[in-house]
XYZ file of C-alpha atoms in Angstrom:
684
model
C -13.448 17.310 -76.505
C -9.981 15.785 -76.146
C -9.793 16.864 -72.505
C -13.176 15.272 -71.739
C -12.151 11.933 -73.233
C -10.339 10.297 -70.299
C -8.603 7.636 -72.400
C -7.444 10.103 -75.033
C -6.325 12.651 -72.435
C -4.241 9.969 -70.748
C -2.704 8.986 -74.084
C -1.766 12.584 -74.898
C -0.590 13.410 -71.374
C 3.090 13.540 -72.288
C 5.639 16.150 -71.371
C 7.645 17.807 -74.109
C 11.334 17.350 -73.302
C 14.716 18.374 -74.612
C 17.163 15.713 -75.757
C 20.791 16.856 -75.804
C 23.930 15.301 -77.202
C 27.412 16.532 -78.013
C 26.629 18.112 -81.371
C 22.930 18.881 -81.231
C 19.623 19.059 -79.433
C 15.991 18.343 -80.173
C 12.590 18.973 -78.657
C 10.411 15.870 -78.492
C 6.792 15.118 -77.616
C 6.777 11.426 -76.868
C 8.580 9.932 -79.856
C 7.733 12.850 -82.142
C 10.412 15.413 -82.980
C 9.052 18.966 -82.889
C 12.364 20.736 -83.458
C 15.947 19.656 -84.060
C 19.217 21.574 -84.264
C 22.368 19.627 -84.999
C 25.772 19.732 -86.606
C 26.002 17.437 -89.613
C 29.430 15.880 -89.268
C 31.577 14.800 -92.199
C 31.830 11.164 -91.249
C 28.081 10.830 -90.696
C 26.542 13.031 -93.362
C 25.414 10.379 -95.793
C 22.052 12.093 -96.154
C 23.440 15.503 -97.088
C 26.417 14.258 -99.087
C 23.979 12.586 -101.479
C 22.040 15.790 -102.055
C 22.847 18.420 -104.634
C 21.900 21.863 -103.361
C 21.810 24.947 -105.555
C 21.549 28.629 -104.648
C 21.252 31.702 -106.836
C 24.309 33.937 -107.081
C 24.293 36.895 -109.454
C 21.075 35.551 -111.047
C 22.718 32.177 -111.761
C 21.941 28.931 -109.912
C 25.217 27.566 -108.512
C 26.137 24.377 -106.656
C 26.606 24.498 -102.895
C 29.869 22.873 -101.843
C 28.718 20.540 -99.076
C 31.809 18.364 -99.277
C 34.148 21.059 -97.984
C 31.769 22.714 -95.558
C 30.552 22.386 -92.009
C 26.784 22.084 -91.830
C 24.422 23.134 -89.053
C 20.838 22.037 -89.605
C 17.705 23.516 -88.027
C 14.645 21.401 -88.776
C 10.957 21.760 -87.988
C 9.032 18.729 -89.258
C 5.715 20.648 -88.831
C 3.864 17.364 -88.637
C 0.153 16.831 -88.220
C -0.867 14.311 -85.572
C -3.897 12.168 -86.394
C -5.511 10.274 -83.530
C -8.082 7.552 -84.221
C -9.897 5.170 -81.874
C -8.417 1.690 -81.825
C -11.283 -0.643 -82.620
C -11.476 -4.237 -81.414
C -14.172 -6.795 -80.589
C -14.356 -5.589 -76.982
C -14.158 -1.820 -77.668
C -16.851 0.243 -75.970
C -17.289 3.214 -78.306
C -19.825 4.807 -75.967
C -16.952 5.858 -73.704
C -15.135 7.612 -76.559
C -16.171 11.215 -77.097
C -14.084 11.408 -80.282
C -15.411 8.528 -82.377
C -13.832 9.312 -85.742
C -10.420 11.039 -85.659
C -8.637 13.970 -84.072
C -6.101 16.032 -86.062
C -3.576 18.106 -84.120
C -1.898 20.745 -86.292
C 1.219 22.775 -85.538
C 0.315 26.429 -85.145
C 2.168 28.683 -87.577
C 2.753 31.305 -84.914
C 4.388 28.893 -82.440
C 6.550 27.300 -85.127
C 7.680 30.723 -86.336
C 8.462 31.762 -82.741
C 10.717 28.771 -82.170
C 12.333 29.233 -85.581
C 13.022 32.932 -84.937
C 14.396 32.176 -81.470
C 16.786 29.484 -82.728
C 18.023 31.500 -85.719
C 18.521 34.688 -83.700
C 20.453 32.883 -80.973
C 22.770 31.270 -83.509
C 23.353 34.517 -85.388
C 24.078 36.473 -82.191
C 26.473 33.792 -80.949
C 28.290 33.830 -84.295
C 28.424 37.631 -84.376
C 29.580 38.132 -80.777
C 31.683 35.052 -80.045
C 33.153 34.446 -83.513
C 33.076 37.904 -85.161
C 35.655 37.122 -87.850
C 33.425 34.273 -88.973
C 29.895 35.295 -88.058
C 29.686 38.870 -89.313
C 27.235 38.966 -92.208
C 28.302 39.757 -95.772
C 31.943 38.802 -95.206
C 33.248 36.977 -98.288
C 36.031 34.543 -99.027
C 38.624 35.308 -101.685
C 36.382 33.377 -104.098
C 33.451 35.729 -103.451
C 31.477 33.297 -101.293
C 29.984 34.074 -97.894
C 31.952 32.668 -94.953
C 28.607 31.452 -93.652
C 25.857 30.573 -96.115
C 22.393 30.516 -94.555
C 20.170 28.288 -96.698
C 16.406 27.801 -96.810
C 15.671 24.716 -98.968
C 12.576 24.491 -101.134
C 10.213 22.210 -99.164
C 8.903 20.554 -102.350
C 12.455 19.748 -103.400
C 13.176 18.366 -99.936
C 10.174 16.039 -100.174
C 12.162 14.157 -102.820
C 14.723 13.211 -100.142
C 14.247 10.150 -97.938
C 12.761 11.067 -94.534
C 13.008 9.295 -91.251
C 9.534 9.445 -89.754
C 9.294 9.283 -86.000
C 6.471 6.930 -85.058
C 4.492 7.397 -81.894
C 4.465 4.384 -79.555
C 1.401 2.345 -80.490
C 1.745 -0.143 -77.693
C 0.010 1.981 -75.044
C -2.992 0.141 -73.553
C -5.784 2.527 -74.466
C -8.944 2.501 -76.542
C -7.674 5.677 -78.197
C -4.183 6.006 -79.536
C -1.988 7.795 -82.009
C -2.234 5.732 -85.171
C -0.553 7.770 -87.869
C 1.851 10.643 -88.285
C 1.585 12.708 -91.435
C 4.251 15.080 -92.699
C 2.852 18.582 -93.120
C 3.528 20.398 -96.369
C 5.393 23.215 -94.613
C 8.413 21.260 -93.441
C 10.878 24.023 -92.605
C 14.633 23.656 -92.549
C 17.525 26.036 -92.205
C 21.063 25.033 -93.078
C 24.146 26.961 -91.992
C 27.026 26.120 -94.299
C 30.619 27.122 -93.462
C 33.781 26.757 -95.552
C 36.359 24.491 -93.910
C 40.120 24.767 -94.057
C 40.698 21.022 -94.394
C 39.083 18.946 -97.103
C 38.055 15.533 -95.842
C 38.386 12.736 -98.371
C 34.992 11.191 -99.090
C 36.420 7.639 -99.193
C 37.856 8.228 -95.731
C 34.381 8.971 -94.426
C 32.973 5.814 -96.011
C 35.236 3.683 -93.812
C 35.183 5.871 -90.698
C 34.103 4.258 -87.457
C 34.718 7.314 -85.275
C 32.174 8.457 -82.734
C 29.983 11.047 -84.398
C 28.683 12.674 -81.267
C 25.115 12.514 -82.583
C 22.207 10.728 -80.968
C 22.236 7.010 -81.792
C 18.645 7.040 -83.060
C 19.296 9.836 -85.537
C 18.980 9.130 -89.229
C 22.441 10.592 -89.634
C 24.023 8.422 -86.962
C 27.588 7.274 -87.572
C 26.177 3.785 -88.103
C 25.037 4.993 -91.536
C 28.231 5.487 -93.501
C 28.542 7.816 -96.460
C 28.756 6.177 -99.878
C 30.205 9.213 -101.644
C 33.370 8.408 -103.502
C 32.974 4.724 -102.717
C 34.761 2.610 -105.385
C 31.651 0.439 -105.904
C 29.353 3.430 -106.524
C 28.804 3.845 -110.270
C 29.010 7.285 -111.896
C 25.572 7.029 -113.498
C 24.041 6.613 -110.024
C 25.658 9.860 -109.026
C 24.286 11.627 -112.087
C 20.723 10.674 -111.109
C 21.001 12.744 -107.947
C 18.067 15.187 -107.865
C 18.623 18.932 -107.433
C 17.455 20.716 -104.290
C 16.958 24.404 -104.942
C 17.488 26.711 -101.994
C 17.481 30.381 -101.165
C 19.706 32.476 -98.993
C 18.035 33.701 -95.804
C 19.065 37.164 -96.975
C 17.009 36.610 -100.162
C 14.002 35.673 -98.032
C 14.435 38.834 -95.972
C 14.565 40.992 -99.101
C 11.485 39.246 -100.524
C 9.577 39.991 -97.298
C 9.675 43.706 -98.178
C 7.966 43.241 -101.550
C 6.820 40.105 -103.385
C 6.543 37.814 -100.332
C 7.284 34.755 -102.456
C 10.310 33.132 -104.097
C 10.548 31.066 -107.254
C 11.886 27.524 -107.469
C 12.905 26.408 -111.004
C 11.282 23.020 -110.337
C 8.152 23.959 -108.392
C 7.371 27.562 -109.266
C 6.359 30.188 -106.726
C 6.776 29.282 -103.051
C 5.129 31.527 -100.481
C 7.522 33.112 -98.015
C 5.136 32.393 -95.137
C 5.664 28.702 -95.831
C 9.464 28.596 -95.844
C 10.591 31.597 -93.765
C 7.688 32.900 -91.639
C 10.073 34.632 -89.243
C 11.238 37.021 -91.991
C 7.631 38.273 -92.165
C 7.421 38.531 -88.359
C 4.606 35.950 -88.305
C 5.966 34.764 -84.958
C 4.571 37.963 -83.405
C 0.997 37.045 -84.237
C -1.835 39.499 -84.765
C -1.192 41.144 -81.398
C 1.966 42.922 -82.520
C 1.772 43.136 -86.340
C 0.363 46.545 -87.292
C -1.253 46.746 -90.716
C -0.309 49.775 -92.836
C -3.928 50.988 -92.852
C -3.950 51.008 -89.011
C -1.154 53.543 -88.622
C -0.540 56.997 -90.053
C 2.888 58.606 -90.226
C 3.143 62.163 -88.912
C 5.928 64.704 -88.511
C 9.625 63.906 -88.242
C 10.821 63.828 -84.621
C 14.509 63.102 -85.124
C 17.003 60.652 -86.508
C 19.618 58.242 -85.218
C 22.152 55.785 -86.568
C 19.307 53.427 -87.572
C 17.172 56.008 -89.434
C 14.346 58.472 -88.849
C 11.819 58.602 -86.009
C 8.353 59.907 -86.857
C 5.348 60.723 -84.752
C 2.455 58.475 -85.682
C -1.203 57.829 -84.957
C -2.005 54.149 -84.406
C -5.451 52.611 -84.216
C -5.856 50.365 -81.182
C -6.760 46.830 -82.216
C -10.395 45.977 -81.554
C -11.522 49.573 -81.019
C -11.781 52.937 -82.715
C -9.332 54.568 -80.302
C -6.197 56.157 -81.724
C -2.990 56.627 -79.720
C 0.119 58.682 -80.389
C 3.171 56.539 -81.094
C 6.776 56.854 -82.203
C 7.661 55.098 -85.469
C 11.307 54.054 -85.539
C 11.916 53.583 -89.268
C 14.408 50.899 -90.225
C 14.318 51.492 -93.960
C 14.667 54.800 -95.830
C 11.519 56.951 -95.719
C 11.201 60.476 -97.058
C 11.394 62.941 -94.147
C 8.568 65.141 -95.441
C 8.206 68.498 -97.194
C 9.107 70.667 -94.187
C 12.203 68.688 -93.181
C 15.605 70.284 -92.802
C 18.112 70.009 -95.606
C 20.313 67.728 -93.454
C 17.433 65.258 -93.043
C 16.702 65.265 -96.783
C 20.387 64.648 -97.509
C 20.505 61.805 -94.968
C 17.493 60.194 -96.649
C 19.077 60.413 -100.096
C 22.307 58.858 -98.818
C 20.437 55.996 -97.111
C 18.209 55.377 -100.140
C 21.280 55.347 -102.392
C 22.823 52.589 -100.283
C 19.626 50.520 -100.498
C 19.463 50.976 -104.261
C 23.095 49.873 -104.711
C 22.920 46.851 -102.407
C 19.319 46.071 -101.424
C 20.187 42.588 -100.147
C 22.689 43.841 -97.568
C 20.757 46.843 -96.284
C 17.379 45.093 -96.175
C 19.058 42.365 -94.127
C 20.696 44.868 -91.770
C 17.360 46.585 -91.150
C 15.673 43.244 -90.445
C 18.457 42.152 -88.076
C 18.246 45.461 -86.206
C 14.513 44.931 -85.729
C 15.040 41.333 -84.619
C 17.732 42.187 -82.082
C 15.560 44.843 -80.482
C 12.470 42.619 -80.536
C 14.377 39.821 -78.813
C 14.735 42.119 -75.808
C 11.598 44.283 -75.910
C 9.064 41.460 -76.158
C 10.083 40.048 -72.775
C 10.259 43.333 -70.825
C 7.597 44.853 -68.563
C 8.775 47.728 -66.354
C 7.589 51.293 -65.654
C 10.991 52.690 -66.663
C 11.360 50.730 -69.910
C 9.690 52.044 -73.061
C 6.623 49.912 -73.948
C 6.582 48.068 -77.264
C 3.443 48.624 -79.361
C 4.140 46.561 -82.470
C 5.862 46.170 -85.839
C 4.811 47.812 -89.078
C 6.161 45.755 -91.979
C 5.536 48.281 -94.788
C 7.639 50.314 -94.363
C 9.589 48.342 -91.766
C 9.300 50.205 -88.459
C 9.250 49.482 -84.746
C 6.288 51.207 -83.101
C 6.773 52.394 -79.513
C 4.985 54.590 -77.002
C 5.540 58.266 -77.742
C 7.617 60.190 -75.192
C 5.972 63.652 -74.800
C 9.273 65.458 -74.147
C 11.495 63.435 -76.469
C 14.990 62.173 -75.709
C 16.832 63.246 -72.564
C 19.842 64.566 -74.496
C 17.571 67.183 -76.119
C 16.177 68.170 -72.709
C 19.708 68.541 -71.309
C 20.669 70.637 -74.318
C 17.724 72.957 -73.551
C 18.947 73.278 -69.939
C 22.428 74.175 -71.145
C 21.191 76.833 -73.574
C 19.063 78.327 -70.793
C 22.092 78.631 -68.520
C 20.463 76.311 -65.973
C 21.650 73.095 -64.399
C 19.615 70.033 -63.478
C 18.645 70.439 -59.834
C 19.561 67.834 -57.224
C 15.991 66.539 -56.765
C 15.487 66.081 -60.512
C 18.945 64.542 -60.876
C 18.210 62.075 -58.095
C 14.893 61.058 -59.688
C 16.494 60.488 -63.100
C 19.428 58.519 -61.625
C 17.093 56.374 -59.534
C 14.685 55.561 -62.364
C 17.451 54.683 -64.829
C 19.137 52.546 -62.151
C 15.877 50.665 -61.529
C 15.522 49.978 -65.260
C 19.115 48.696 -65.501
C 18.627 46.617 -62.340
C 15.553 45.020 -63.937
C 17.474 44.276 -67.142
C 20.299 42.635 -65.222
C 17.830 40.484 -63.319
C 16.529 39.332 -66.695
C 20.163 38.475 -67.646
C 20.287 41.316 -70.186
C 23.293 43.604 -70.664
C 22.161 46.947 -72.088
C 25.567 48.081 -73.480
C 24.541 51.569 -74.689
C 23.495 53.643 -71.675
C 23.540 57.379 -72.463
C 21.114 60.309 -72.399
C 20.349 59.886 -76.102
C 18.685 56.536 -75.329
C 16.612 57.809 -72.390
C 13.107 59.089 -73.224
C 11.336 61.712 -71.115
C 7.674 61.594 -70.143
C 7.867 64.206 -67.336
C 10.675 66.528 -66.249
C 10.658 70.071 -64.841
C 11.676 73.014 -67.061
C 14.990 74.815 -66.444
C 15.411 76.653 -63.114
C 12.694 74.576 -61.415
C 13.646 71.839 -58.965
C 11.290 70.531 -56.319
C 10.891 67.067 -54.760
C 7.154 67.094 -55.572
C 7.581 67.918 -59.268
C 6.888 64.757 -61.346
C 9.837 63.124 -63.095
C 9.292 60.092 -65.326
C 11.810 58.677 -67.768
C 12.120 55.371 -69.644
C 15.075 53.521 -71.152
C 14.781 52.837 -74.897
C 16.812 51.474 -77.842
C 17.789 47.839 -77.278
C 19.432 47.319 -80.668
C 22.781 46.185 -79.218
C 21.543 44.753 -75.902
C 22.345 41.108 -75.285
C 21.033 38.179 -73.285
C 24.005 37.026 -71.278
C 25.332 33.690 -70.086
C 26.149 33.241 -66.364
C 29.843 33.754 -67.178
C 29.189 36.895 -69.212
C 29.027 37.720 -72.895
C 31.218 38.838 -75.798
C 30.853 41.257 -78.674
C 31.919 44.801 -79.484
C 29.138 47.294 -78.848
C 28.522 50.697 -77.324
C 29.332 54.388 -77.797
C 32.808 55.847 -77.524
C 33.209 57.663 -74.241
C 30.584 55.471 -72.564
C 32.093 52.071 -73.398
C 33.813 50.187 -70.572
C 37.586 49.637 -70.842
C 37.255 45.842 -70.762
C 35.240 45.965 -74.027
C 37.632 48.356 -75.774
C 40.831 46.663 -74.623
C 39.969 43.359 -76.312
C 37.546 44.675 -78.973
C 34.786 42.614 -77.386
C 36.590 39.319 -77.984
C 36.978 38.542 -74.270
C 34.084 37.874 -71.912
C 32.691 40.708 -69.813
C 29.790 41.071 -67.399
C 26.919 43.440 -66.689
C 29.416 45.711 -64.908
C 30.012 47.357 -68.310
C 26.600 49.009 -67.848
C 27.707 50.341 -64.466
C 30.705 52.016 -66.129
C 28.362 53.653 -68.653
C 26.163 54.705 -65.732
C 29.037 56.770 -64.336
C 29.400 58.550 -67.688
C 25.625 59.060 -67.779
C 25.765 60.798 -64.380
C 28.536 62.975 -65.825
C 26.114 64.022 -68.588
C 23.484 65.006 -66.009
C 25.908 67.072 -63.935
C 27.861 68.802 -66.714
C 25.220 68.895 -69.511
C 28.005 67.734 -71.835
C 29.010 64.358 -73.250
C 32.120 62.827 -71.692
C 35.368 63.633 -73.543
C 33.591 66.175 -75.756
C 36.117 67.364 -78.337
C 38.759 64.858 -77.179
C 40.558 63.011 -79.982
C 42.008 59.914 -78.273
C 39.103 58.792 -76.101
C 39.906 55.061 -76.179
C 43.538 55.528 -75.160
C 42.564 58.002 -72.444
C 40.060 55.598 -70.817
C 42.394 52.611 -71.078
C 45.102 54.637 -69.299
C 42.675 55.503 -66.481
C 41.754 58.997 -67.686
C 38.292 60.394 -67.031
C 36.433 63.496 -68.321
C 37.134 66.805 -66.501
C 34.887 68.561 -63.958
C 34.605 72.294 -63.363
C 34.057 73.993 -60.016
C 30.326 74.240 -60.822
C 29.940 70.430 -60.803
C 31.702 70.114 -57.443
C 28.815 72.042 -55.865
C 26.497 69.065 -56.398
C 25.788 66.873 -53.345
C 28.746 64.710 -52.422
C 26.962 61.420 -53.095
C 26.336 62.374 -56.735
C 30.047 62.797 -57.381
C 31.069 59.811 -55.268
C 28.630 57.536 -57.110
C 29.846 58.777 -60.490
C 33.498 58.121 -59.619
C 32.668 54.729 -58.125
C 30.744 53.665 -61.255
C 33.515 54.553 -63.695
C 36.174 52.613 -61.765
C 38.743 50.993 -64.042
C 38.238 47.498 -62.607
C 34.769 45.892 -62.894
C 35.020 44.463 -59.362
C 35.320 47.995 -57.949
C 32.076 49.189 -59.542
C 28.730 48.916 -57.731
C 26.011 46.640 -59.084
C 22.799 48.144 -60.436
C 21.032 47.098 -57.225
C 23.644 48.908 -55.155
C 23.202 52.030 -57.295
C 19.462 51.875 -56.578
C 20.159 51.612 -52.833
C 22.605 54.540 -52.868
C 20.300 56.776 -54.925
C 17.297 55.920 -52.707
C 18.992 57.059 -49.486
C 17.529 60.258 -47.954
C 20.981 61.810 -47.612
C 21.662 61.365 -51.355
C 20.466 64.906 -52.140
C 21.247 66.541 -48.771
C 24.841 65.663 -47.997
C 26.747 68.461 -49.716
C 30.337 67.527 -48.900
C 32.520 65.503 -46.555
C 36.082 66.159 -45.430
C 38.341 63.898 -43.420
C 40.604 65.526 -40.820
C 44.281 64.634 -40.922
C 44.387 63.374 -37.315
C 42.278 61.431 -34.858
C 42.146 63.987 -32.020
C 38.724 65.124 -30.764
C 37.333 68.562 -31.623
C 36.587 70.465 -28.392
C 35.211 73.716 -29.840
C 34.401 75.365 -33.165
C 33.337 78.635 -34.759
C 33.023 80.158 -38.226
C 33.730 83.530 -39.788
C 31.999 84.898 -42.886
C 34.203 85.822 -45.847
C 33.100 88.055 -48.730
C 35.494 86.860 -51.447
C 37.005 83.389 -51.262
C 37.711 82.868 -54.989
C 38.898 85.067 -57.841
C 35.412 85.157 -59.377
C 33.943 86.747 -56.229
C 32.382 83.678 -54.587
C 31.467 84.270 -50.942
C 31.698 81.712 -48.168
C 33.047 81.165 -44.689
C 36.020 79.842 -42.760
C 35.479 77.280 -40.025
C 37.859 76.997 -37.065
C 38.014 73.625 -35.295
C 39.823 73.545 -31.915
C 41.319 70.109 -31.238
C 42.500 68.619 -27.969
C 45.955 67.960 -29.399
C 46.639 71.764 -29.466
C 45.956 72.108 -33.155
C 43.509 74.218 -35.193
C 41.922 72.882 -38.399
C 40.919 75.665 -40.798
C 38.305 74.761 -43.423
C 37.396 77.149 -46.233
C 33.794 76.497 -47.281
C 31.521 77.680 -50.084
C 27.751 77.360 -50.075
C 27.712 73.628 -50.943
C 31.186 72.266 -50.264
C 34.651 72.471 -48.773
C 37.313 74.250 -50.806
C 40.521 74.183 -48.728
C 41.807 72.499 -45.594
C 44.755 73.725 -43.472
C 45.974 72.772 -40.023
C 48.352 74.579 -37.636
C 49.777 74.067 -34.140
C 48.853 76.275 -31.150
C 51.080 77.137 -28.162
C 47.986 76.665 -25.961
C 45.450 73.961 -25.218
C 42.114 75.417 -26.439
C 38.882 74.857 -24.561
C 36.388 77.331 -26.103
C 36.047 79.678 -29.132
C 33.709 82.252 -30.673
C 33.663 84.979 -33.343
C 33.657 88.630 -32.262
C 33.441 91.051 -35.197
C 36.336 90.274 -37.538
C 38.280 88.302 -34.918
C 38.184 84.814 -33.521
C 38.528 84.492 -29.732
C 40.000 81.300 -28.279
C 39.911 80.437 -24.585
C 42.495 78.034 -23.140
C 42.585 75.741 -20.133
C 44.581 78.295 -18.064
C 41.776 80.889 -18.223
C 43.360 83.109 -20.915
C 41.632 84.428 -24.057
C 43.547 84.791 -27.317
C 42.182 86.938 -30.192
C 43.063 86.191 -33.848
C 42.206 88.449 -36.807
C-alpha cells in the first residue's frame, strides 16, 4: 500500500546513511537514528554522570563507577514510525491510499543482527588488538572486570531524559511523518573501562575542549557536566534515580535456562527484549533449530571445544530428515557405549561449568558467535555448509562428513602401510587451496589450517590412487578465523607446529597478513606426504621455527613428484613475502605437470649435452633399492653422472675426459663412448 501511494513513497524515499565523527558513528534514516555507537567522553558526559548504575556482583547490587571509567555506548532506539496524512482545506484524500495512519516497526531480527554484528566486532577488536585489556574475565586488583559490559534495564532507562530525533515535517507532501514514538524495547549496551587517571568532575564542568562528538548529539560538549559543581545541592544528588543493569555475561548465562532477568524496580525482564543476540534471535527461524527437530545420535569424536555427535535433523517445512554433525559447545554426556576417556572428559568439562557457570557459558557462546560470524557469509563447494544452531543444548549443526576428519583418514593410511598417492594428494591440495583462496577473497584469515580441520566426503582407500577416483573435502572449524583489515590483523591463534613465525615471534601483538595461512599450508602438505604432524615429538617447536628449522623428511617422501616438495618448501618460507598467495597455490596445483614431474636437477655448467645413455643398477642404496646411472656427454669434454631411482635423482657427479665425445651407448655392463677422432672408448 505504501509503495502504491505516490506521495507517501516519495516521502519515505530516503537513503539510510552512516554519519561518522572522531569518537563515534551512527546509522540514520532521514533525521531518525537507527543505531549509534560512540565513546562517552569525560568532559561531555553530563547525561551519564548524572545516572547511578548498579550491577549485581556476588548476589549484591553494587554501584558502577562511571566517574573513573571510559564509556562506550551502543544504542538502538528501536523506534516505531507513525505516518499520518496531513489534512488541510485543499487536501484531496482520494489520492491517498493510506487514509488513516501507517506504523513502521523495527523488525526484531534485523535489530538483533545489527546488535550482534556491532558487539562481536568490538569484542574481537578488543581481544586481538588489545589482549591485555580485552580478554574476558580478567580482573583488577579490586576484583572488578577490566571491561564491564552492561545491559541496562530498559524500564529504568525510560526514567532518563531522551533526545528524540524528529523527522523533517517541512516536506511538501500530502502525506508526511508526523510523530515518532519510542518503542518499549530500547536496547543499549555500555562498555565500561577503568581508567588510570581520575578526572576531576569540577574540571569537566568548566571544560571547553573539543569533544570529538557530533555537534547535534545530546552529549555534545556544549552541554557541560554539572557533577561536583559548587552550586549543585547535595539533596539534588540524592534524588538521582537508580538504573539497574546486568552484565552481558549474565544475559548469556540466562539464555541457557530462564531466558529472563529480574530488575529490583521492574520485576522480570525478558531476555529477548534486552539481549536478543544472546538467544541467537538475529539468525531468524531459518537457522534456529528447535530441540524437537533434531535427535542426537552416536559420538563421533571430540576436540578442544567439546564433543561432536551424529544427529538426525528434520528439514524445515518438510518431513525429510538429514544426517548432520552436532558440534556441542556445552558439556553433554557422551552416551552409554563411550570410551572411558570420553566419559572422563565430560566429567572434567561439567565440573568446570558447575564451578564457574558464568565464565564457561560465556566462552561457549563466544565460540559459537565467532564461528557464526564466518560461516553465515560463506558459500563454497569446499567449505562445510552451515545448517543451524541448536540452543538447548548449545550446538552448531553442520553437514555430516561421511568419512570424518582427514587426520583420521591419514592415520588409517599410516596403519595400513600405505601412502597417499600423487593423484589423491593433488586433489586434496587443490581443493583446500581453493577454499583458502575463497576465504582470502572474502578478507578472512583462517589461522588454523591442518588435517584435523579438514572433513572428508570422498577419498580412495589405502593403496588405491587413480585420477578418476572421486576426491571431495571441505574446510571446517572457523572458531579462530578472523575478518581482516586491508593492512592485516592481530591476535594470537593457531596450532603449534602450524603457526607462522610472525605470529609466534610477537605473540600476535603485531599485524600480520593472510600469508600466515600459506605457511600453515606448507605444514599441511607435510602431513599429506609424511602421514605425521610436523615436529611430532619435538619439545621446542616455537624456537625451532623461529630459527628457521623445519620438520624432517625421509627418503620415502623425496619420491613424491618434485612440485609437491617444492610447493611445500615455498609455502613454509620464513618471510611472508617469499610465500605464494592462495591463488598462486591453486595455479601451481592445477598444472598438468604437478603430478608428473618427478624430479629436476641442474647441471653444474652451461655446456650442451651431445649424447647420453643409461645403465641399469641392481643395488644403489643399502636397503636394496634398484635404479640406473645416466651418462651425459658434454661438448666441454666432461661427463655428468646421475644416479637415479624410480622417481628421482639421488647423486650427481661430474668428471673430465681426455677426449671430445660425440656419441655413446650401453653394451652389456660397459658404456661405449665415441669421440670426434673416430675412436671408441669402453668404460665398465
